[in-house]
Short mmCIF file of C-alpha atoms in Angstrom, two decimals:
data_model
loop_
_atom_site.label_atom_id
_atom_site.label_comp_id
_atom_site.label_asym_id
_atom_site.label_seq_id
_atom_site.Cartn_x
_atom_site.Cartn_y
_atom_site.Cartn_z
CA UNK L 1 220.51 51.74 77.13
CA UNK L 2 218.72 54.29 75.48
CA UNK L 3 214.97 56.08 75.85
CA UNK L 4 213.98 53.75 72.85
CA UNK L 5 215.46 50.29 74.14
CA UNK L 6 213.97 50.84 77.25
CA UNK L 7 210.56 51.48 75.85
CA UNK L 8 210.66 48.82 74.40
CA UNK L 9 211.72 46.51 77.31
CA UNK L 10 208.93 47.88 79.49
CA UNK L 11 206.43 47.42 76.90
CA UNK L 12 207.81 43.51 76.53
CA UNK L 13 206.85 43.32 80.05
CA UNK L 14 203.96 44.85 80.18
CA UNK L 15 202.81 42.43 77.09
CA UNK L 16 203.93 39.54 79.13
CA UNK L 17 202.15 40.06 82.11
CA UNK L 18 199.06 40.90 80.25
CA UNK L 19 199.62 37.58 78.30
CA UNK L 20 199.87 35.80 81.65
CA UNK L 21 196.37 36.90 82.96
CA UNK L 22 194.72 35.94 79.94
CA UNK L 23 195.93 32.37 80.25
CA UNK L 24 193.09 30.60 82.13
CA UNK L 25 193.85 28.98 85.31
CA UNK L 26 193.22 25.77 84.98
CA UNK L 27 195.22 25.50 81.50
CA UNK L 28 198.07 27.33 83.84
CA UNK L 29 198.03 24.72 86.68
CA UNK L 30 197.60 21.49 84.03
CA UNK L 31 201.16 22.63 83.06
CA UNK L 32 202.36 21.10 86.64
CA UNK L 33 200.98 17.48 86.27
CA UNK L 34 201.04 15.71 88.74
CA UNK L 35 199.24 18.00 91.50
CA UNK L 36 200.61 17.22 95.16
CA UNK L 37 197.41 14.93 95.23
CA UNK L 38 194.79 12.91 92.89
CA UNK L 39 191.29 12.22 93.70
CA UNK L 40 189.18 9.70 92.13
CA UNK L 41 185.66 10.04 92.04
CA UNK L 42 183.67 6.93 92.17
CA UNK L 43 179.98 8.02 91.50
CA UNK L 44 178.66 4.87 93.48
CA UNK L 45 178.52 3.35 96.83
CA UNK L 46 181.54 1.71 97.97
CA UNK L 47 182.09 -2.19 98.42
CA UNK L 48 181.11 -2.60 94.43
CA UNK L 49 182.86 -3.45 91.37
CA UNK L 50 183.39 0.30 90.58
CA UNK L 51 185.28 0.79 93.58
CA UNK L 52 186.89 -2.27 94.01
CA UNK L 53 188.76 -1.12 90.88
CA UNK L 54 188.83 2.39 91.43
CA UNK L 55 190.90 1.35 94.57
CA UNK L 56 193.55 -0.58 93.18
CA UNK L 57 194.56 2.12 90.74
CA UNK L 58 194.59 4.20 93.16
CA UNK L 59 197.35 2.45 94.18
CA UNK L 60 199.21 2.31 91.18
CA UNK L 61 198.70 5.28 90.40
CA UNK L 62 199.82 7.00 93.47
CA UNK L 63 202.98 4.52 93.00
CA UNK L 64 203.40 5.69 89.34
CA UNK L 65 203.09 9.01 89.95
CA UNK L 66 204.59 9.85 93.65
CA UNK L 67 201.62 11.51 94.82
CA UNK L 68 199.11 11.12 97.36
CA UNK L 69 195.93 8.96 95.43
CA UNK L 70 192.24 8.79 97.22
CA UNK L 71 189.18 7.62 96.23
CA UNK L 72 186.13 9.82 97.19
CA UNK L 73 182.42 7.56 96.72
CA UNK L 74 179.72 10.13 95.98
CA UNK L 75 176.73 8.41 95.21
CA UNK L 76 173.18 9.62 93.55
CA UNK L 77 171.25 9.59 90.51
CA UNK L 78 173.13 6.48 88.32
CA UNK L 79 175.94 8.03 88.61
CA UNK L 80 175.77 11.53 87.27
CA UNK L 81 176.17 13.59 91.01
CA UNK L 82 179.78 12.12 91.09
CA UNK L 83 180.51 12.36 87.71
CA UNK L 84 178.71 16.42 87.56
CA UNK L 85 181.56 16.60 90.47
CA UNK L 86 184.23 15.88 88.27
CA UNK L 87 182.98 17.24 85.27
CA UNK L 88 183.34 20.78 86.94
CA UNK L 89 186.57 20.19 88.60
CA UNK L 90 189.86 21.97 86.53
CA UNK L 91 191.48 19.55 84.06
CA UNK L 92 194.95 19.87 85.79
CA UNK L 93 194.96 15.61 86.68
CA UNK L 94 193.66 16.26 90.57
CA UNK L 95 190.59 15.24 90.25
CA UNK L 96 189.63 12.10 88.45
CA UNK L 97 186.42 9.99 87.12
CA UNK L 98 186.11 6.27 87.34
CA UNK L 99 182.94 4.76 86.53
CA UNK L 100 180.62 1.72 85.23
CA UNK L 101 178.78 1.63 81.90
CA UNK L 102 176.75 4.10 83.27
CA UNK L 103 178.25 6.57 81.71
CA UNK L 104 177.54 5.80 77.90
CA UNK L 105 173.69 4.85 79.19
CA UNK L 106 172.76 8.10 80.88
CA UNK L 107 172.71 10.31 78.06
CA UNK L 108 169.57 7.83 76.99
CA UNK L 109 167.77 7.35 80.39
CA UNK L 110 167.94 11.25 80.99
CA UNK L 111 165.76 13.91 79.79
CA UNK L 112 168.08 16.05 80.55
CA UNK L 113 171.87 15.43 82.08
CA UNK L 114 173.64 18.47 84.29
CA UNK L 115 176.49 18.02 82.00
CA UNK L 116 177.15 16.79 78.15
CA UNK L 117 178.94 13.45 78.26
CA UNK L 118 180.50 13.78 74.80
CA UNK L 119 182.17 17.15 75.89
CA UNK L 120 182.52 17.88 79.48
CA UNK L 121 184.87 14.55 79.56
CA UNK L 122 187.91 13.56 78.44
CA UNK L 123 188.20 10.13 77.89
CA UNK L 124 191.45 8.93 79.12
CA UNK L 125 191.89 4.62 79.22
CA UNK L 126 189.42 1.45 79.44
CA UNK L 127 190.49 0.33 82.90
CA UNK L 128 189.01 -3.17 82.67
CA UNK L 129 185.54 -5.15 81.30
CA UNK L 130 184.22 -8.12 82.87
CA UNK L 131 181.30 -10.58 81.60
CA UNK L 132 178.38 -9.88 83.79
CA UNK L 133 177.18 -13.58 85.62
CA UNK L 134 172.84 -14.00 85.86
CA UNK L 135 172.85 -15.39 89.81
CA UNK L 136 170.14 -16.44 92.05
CA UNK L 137 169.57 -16.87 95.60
CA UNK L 138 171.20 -19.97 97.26
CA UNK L 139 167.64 -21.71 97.92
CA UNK L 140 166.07 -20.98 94.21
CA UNK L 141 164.60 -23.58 93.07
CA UNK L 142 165.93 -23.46 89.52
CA UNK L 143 169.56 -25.13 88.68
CA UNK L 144 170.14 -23.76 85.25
CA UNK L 145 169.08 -21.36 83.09
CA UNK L 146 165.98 -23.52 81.10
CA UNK L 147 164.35 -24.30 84.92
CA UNK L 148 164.89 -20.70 85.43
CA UNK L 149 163.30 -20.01 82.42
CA UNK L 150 160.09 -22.38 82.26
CA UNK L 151 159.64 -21.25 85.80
CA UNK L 152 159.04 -17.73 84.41
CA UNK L 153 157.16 -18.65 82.08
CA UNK L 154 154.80 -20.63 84.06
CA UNK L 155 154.03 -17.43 86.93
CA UNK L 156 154.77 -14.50 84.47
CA UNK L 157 155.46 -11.21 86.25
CA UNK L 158 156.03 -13.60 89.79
CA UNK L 159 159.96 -13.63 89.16
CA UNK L 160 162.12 -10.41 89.83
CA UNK L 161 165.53 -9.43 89.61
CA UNK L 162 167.54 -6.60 90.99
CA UNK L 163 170.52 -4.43 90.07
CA UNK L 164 172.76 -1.56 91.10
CA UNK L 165 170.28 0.64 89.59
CA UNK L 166 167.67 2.02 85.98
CA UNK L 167 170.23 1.89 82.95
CA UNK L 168 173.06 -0.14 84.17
CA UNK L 169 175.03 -2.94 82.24
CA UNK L 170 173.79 -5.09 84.59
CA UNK L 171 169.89 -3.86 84.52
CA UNK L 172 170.22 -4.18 80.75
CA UNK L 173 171.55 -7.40 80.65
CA UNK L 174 168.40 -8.62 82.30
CA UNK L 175 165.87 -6.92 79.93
CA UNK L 176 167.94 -8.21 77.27
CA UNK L 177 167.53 -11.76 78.81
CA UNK L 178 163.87 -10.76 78.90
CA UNK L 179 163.82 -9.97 75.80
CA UNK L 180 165.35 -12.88 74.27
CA UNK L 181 164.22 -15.52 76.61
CA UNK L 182 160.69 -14.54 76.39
CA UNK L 183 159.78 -13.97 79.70
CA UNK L 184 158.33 -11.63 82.02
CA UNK L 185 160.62 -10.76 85.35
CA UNK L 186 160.04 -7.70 87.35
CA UNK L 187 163.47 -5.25 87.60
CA UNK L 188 163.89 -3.90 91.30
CA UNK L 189 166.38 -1.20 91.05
CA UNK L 190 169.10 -0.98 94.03
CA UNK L 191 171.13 2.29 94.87
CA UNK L 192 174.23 0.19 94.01
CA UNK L 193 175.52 -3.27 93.54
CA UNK L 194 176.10 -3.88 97.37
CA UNK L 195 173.24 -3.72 98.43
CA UNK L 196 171.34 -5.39 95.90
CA UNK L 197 173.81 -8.63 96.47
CA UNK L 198 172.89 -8.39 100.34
CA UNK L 199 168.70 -8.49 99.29
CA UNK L 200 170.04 -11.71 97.03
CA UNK L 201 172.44 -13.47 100.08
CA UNK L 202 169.33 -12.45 102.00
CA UNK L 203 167.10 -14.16 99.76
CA UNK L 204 164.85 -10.77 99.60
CA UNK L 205 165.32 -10.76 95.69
CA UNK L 206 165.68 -14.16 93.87
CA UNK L 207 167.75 -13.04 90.66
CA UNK L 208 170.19 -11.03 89.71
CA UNK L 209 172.71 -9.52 87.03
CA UNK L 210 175.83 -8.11 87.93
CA UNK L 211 179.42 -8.23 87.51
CA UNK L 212 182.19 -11.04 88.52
CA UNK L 213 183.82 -9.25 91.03
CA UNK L 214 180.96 -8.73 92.76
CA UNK L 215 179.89 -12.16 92.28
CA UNK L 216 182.86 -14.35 92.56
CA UNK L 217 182.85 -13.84 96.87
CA UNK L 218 179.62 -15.00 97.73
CA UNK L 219 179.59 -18.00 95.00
CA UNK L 220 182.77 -19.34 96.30
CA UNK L 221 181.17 -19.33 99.77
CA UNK L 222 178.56 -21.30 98.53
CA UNK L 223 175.90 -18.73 99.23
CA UNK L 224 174.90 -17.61 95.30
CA UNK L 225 174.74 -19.87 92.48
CA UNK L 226 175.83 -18.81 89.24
CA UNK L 227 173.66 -19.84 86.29
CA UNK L 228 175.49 -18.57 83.57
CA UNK L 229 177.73 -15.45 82.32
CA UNK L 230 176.84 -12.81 79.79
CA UNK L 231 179.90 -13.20 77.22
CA UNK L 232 180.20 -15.04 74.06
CA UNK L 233 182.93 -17.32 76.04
CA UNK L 234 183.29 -18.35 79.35
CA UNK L 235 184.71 -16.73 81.71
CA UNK L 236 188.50 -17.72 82.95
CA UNK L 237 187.41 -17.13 86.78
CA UNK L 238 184.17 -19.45 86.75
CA UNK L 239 185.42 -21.92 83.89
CA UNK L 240 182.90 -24.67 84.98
CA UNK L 241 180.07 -22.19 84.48
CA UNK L 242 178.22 -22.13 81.10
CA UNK L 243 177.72 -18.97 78.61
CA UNK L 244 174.15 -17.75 78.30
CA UNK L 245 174.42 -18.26 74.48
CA UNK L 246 175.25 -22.43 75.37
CA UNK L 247 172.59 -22.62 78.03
CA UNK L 248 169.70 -21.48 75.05
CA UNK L 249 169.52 -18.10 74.85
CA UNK L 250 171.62 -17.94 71.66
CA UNK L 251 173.54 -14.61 70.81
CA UNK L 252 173.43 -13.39 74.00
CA UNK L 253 175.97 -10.98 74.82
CA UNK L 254 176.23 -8.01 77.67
CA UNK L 255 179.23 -6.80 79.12
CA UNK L 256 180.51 -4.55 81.49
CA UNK L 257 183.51 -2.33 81.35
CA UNK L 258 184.68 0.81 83.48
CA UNK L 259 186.67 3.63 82.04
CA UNK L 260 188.88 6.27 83.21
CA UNK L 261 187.55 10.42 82.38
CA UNK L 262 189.05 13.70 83.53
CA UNK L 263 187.36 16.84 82.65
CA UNK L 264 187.22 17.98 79.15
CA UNK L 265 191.23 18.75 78.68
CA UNK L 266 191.47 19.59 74.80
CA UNK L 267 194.84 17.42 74.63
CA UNK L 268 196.71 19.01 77.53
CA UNK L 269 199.83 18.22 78.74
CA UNK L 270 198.22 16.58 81.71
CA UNK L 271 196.00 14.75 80.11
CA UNK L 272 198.46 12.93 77.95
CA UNK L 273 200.71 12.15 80.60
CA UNK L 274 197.64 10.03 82.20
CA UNK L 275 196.59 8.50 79.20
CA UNK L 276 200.43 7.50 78.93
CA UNK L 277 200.66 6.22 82.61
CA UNK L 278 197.20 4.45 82.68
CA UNK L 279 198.79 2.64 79.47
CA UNK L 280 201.45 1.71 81.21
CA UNK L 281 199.77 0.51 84.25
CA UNK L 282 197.42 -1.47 82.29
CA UNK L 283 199.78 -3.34 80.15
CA UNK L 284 202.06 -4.37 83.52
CA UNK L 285 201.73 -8.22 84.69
CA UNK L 286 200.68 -6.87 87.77
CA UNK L 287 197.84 -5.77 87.36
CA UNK L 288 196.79 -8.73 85.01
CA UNK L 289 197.29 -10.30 88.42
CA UNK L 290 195.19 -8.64 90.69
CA UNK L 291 192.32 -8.18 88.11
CA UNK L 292 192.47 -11.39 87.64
CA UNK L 293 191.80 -12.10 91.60
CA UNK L 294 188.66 -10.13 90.62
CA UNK L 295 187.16 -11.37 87.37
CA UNK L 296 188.26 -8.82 85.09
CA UNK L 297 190.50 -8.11 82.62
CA UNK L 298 193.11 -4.90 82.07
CA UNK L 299 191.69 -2.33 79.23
CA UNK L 300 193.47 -1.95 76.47
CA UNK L 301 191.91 1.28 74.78
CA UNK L 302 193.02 4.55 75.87
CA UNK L 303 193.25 8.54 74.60
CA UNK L 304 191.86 8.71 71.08
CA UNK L 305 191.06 4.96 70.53
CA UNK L 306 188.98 5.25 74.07
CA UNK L 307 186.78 8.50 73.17
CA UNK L 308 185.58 6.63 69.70
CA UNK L 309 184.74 3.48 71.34
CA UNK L 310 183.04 6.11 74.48
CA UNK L 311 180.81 7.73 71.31
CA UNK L 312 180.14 3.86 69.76
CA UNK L 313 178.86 2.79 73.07
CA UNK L 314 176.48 5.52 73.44
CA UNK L 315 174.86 4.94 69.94
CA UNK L 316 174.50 1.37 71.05
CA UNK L 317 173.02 1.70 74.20
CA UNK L 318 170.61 4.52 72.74
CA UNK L 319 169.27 1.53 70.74
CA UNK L 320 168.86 -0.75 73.64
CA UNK L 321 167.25 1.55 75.94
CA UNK L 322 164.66 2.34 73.37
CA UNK L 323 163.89 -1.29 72.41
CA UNK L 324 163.46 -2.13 76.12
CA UNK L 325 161.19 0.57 76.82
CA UNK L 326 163.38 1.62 79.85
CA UNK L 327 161.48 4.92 81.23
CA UNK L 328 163.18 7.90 81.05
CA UNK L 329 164.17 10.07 84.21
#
């Protein structure tokens, strides 16, 4: 080899490793999906419908994959310390977001959010949606929805409800109830669905909003009633149980879903391999199964078709919040 040829190889090399440092790190290690493990944030406490699900595909996931899957609660703020968690994390796969329809709300409640929803996330698949179910307290004196109602009305501002906290599907659902019902009922916020449901089997709060999964326990034991469910059709876990559209409040509709994010990923090679895998996990029989044991059912949006519906949902629940005069934080 000449003095030329071998200029030129050592140049080639030089070039490459310079080319190598330039390629940020976490676009370098979101070549090698999956990492050796996967954490899932959950941004609530755990025992609710959040984690429930965050736990099972965890599981599959894990399976899927052949890695090591936790789930990690980290609790605060409606959400936004876990999900500020992930949204810093590197979008190499390890570190996941799974959370409520918090997510879409926050960017209303907030002044001011420690991250931009629309672009610190990558969207990656709908994991399931559920009806939310309006419950009260095993000795409430109302049986349906109209006693619950005229009872309301009669002692206006004497009636509360709770919910896993300001902004959630399930604290919206009940100023949309108040909304379109007519009546005054105070909102206590809870730092999550758990222990909101223990105030209610307690007795401590009389009413309250929240998801099936949540729910479906304590009714079966007999110690909640269920007055009605937030869909436009009933729901296949409680069929015996009336829509709030056919008990009188007509139109009503407020559901809850819970989607998959990693951090912002611009299309990488890891993040399509989850949005692949979370479709396949979500189209399998069993997980139709056990979701079904819960009160939800599998999402079916995921990659692009999941970050449109992501910046629909946030328009609509801009509107809500504003209508419903929720305060801002």
């Amino acid at each position: 080899m000449n003095w030329m040829a071998r200029a030129r190889t050592l140049w080639l090399a030089i070039g490459l490793v310079l080319l190598s440092l330039t390629i940020p790190l976490g676009l370098a290690s979101a070549q090698q999906f999956p990492p050796s493990q996967i954490k899932i944030v959950v941004p609530f406490p755990a025992g609710g419908t959040t984690d429930i699900l965050a736990r099972f595909i965890a599981q599959y996931l894990g399976d899927k994959l052949g890695v090591s899957t936790i789930v990690e609660n980290r609790a605060g703020a409606s959400g936004t310390i876990g999900s500020e968690t992930v949204a810093k994390a590197p979008p190499d796969g390890s570190v996941l977001l799974i959370t409520a329809t918090h997510h879409v709300i926050n960017p209303s409640l907030f002044r001011q959010l420690p991250y931009d929803t629309q672009v610190a996330f990558s969207p990656v698949a709908v994991v399931a949606s559920a009806p939310n179910a309006l419950v009260v307290s095993k000795e409430f004196p109302a049986r349906n929805v109209a006693e619950l109602i005229a009872l309301a009305k009669k002692d206006p501002g004497k009636l509360s409800f709770g919910s896993s906290g300001i902004g959630g599907a399930n604290h919206l659902s009940g100023e949309l109830f108040k909304q379109m019902a007519g009546v005054d009922i105070v909102h206590i916020p809870y730092k999550g669905a758990a222990p909101a449901m223990n105030d209610l089997l307690g007795g401590h709060i009389p009413i309250m909003f929240d998801t099936l999964p949540t729910v479906l326990p304590a009714a079966s034991a007999g110690n909640i009633r269920v007055l009605a469910v937030t869909s436009m059709t009933r729901a296949a876990a409680l069929p015996d149980v009336p829509t709030l559209d056919e008990a009188g409040v007509k139109g009503f509709e407020a559901t809850a879903w819970f989607g998959m994010y990693m951090p912002a990923a611009n299309g990488n090679p890891a993040y399509s391999r989850l949005v692949e895998v979370m479709s396949e996990i979500l189209a399998s029989p069993a997980i139709a199964e056990k979701f079904a044991t819960q009160g939800v059912t599998p999402g079916k949006l995921s990659g692009a078709e999941f970050t449109r519906f992501v910046d629909a949902e946030i328009r609509k629940w801009s509107a809500v919040v504003k209508q419903a005069n929720v305060p801002l934080e």
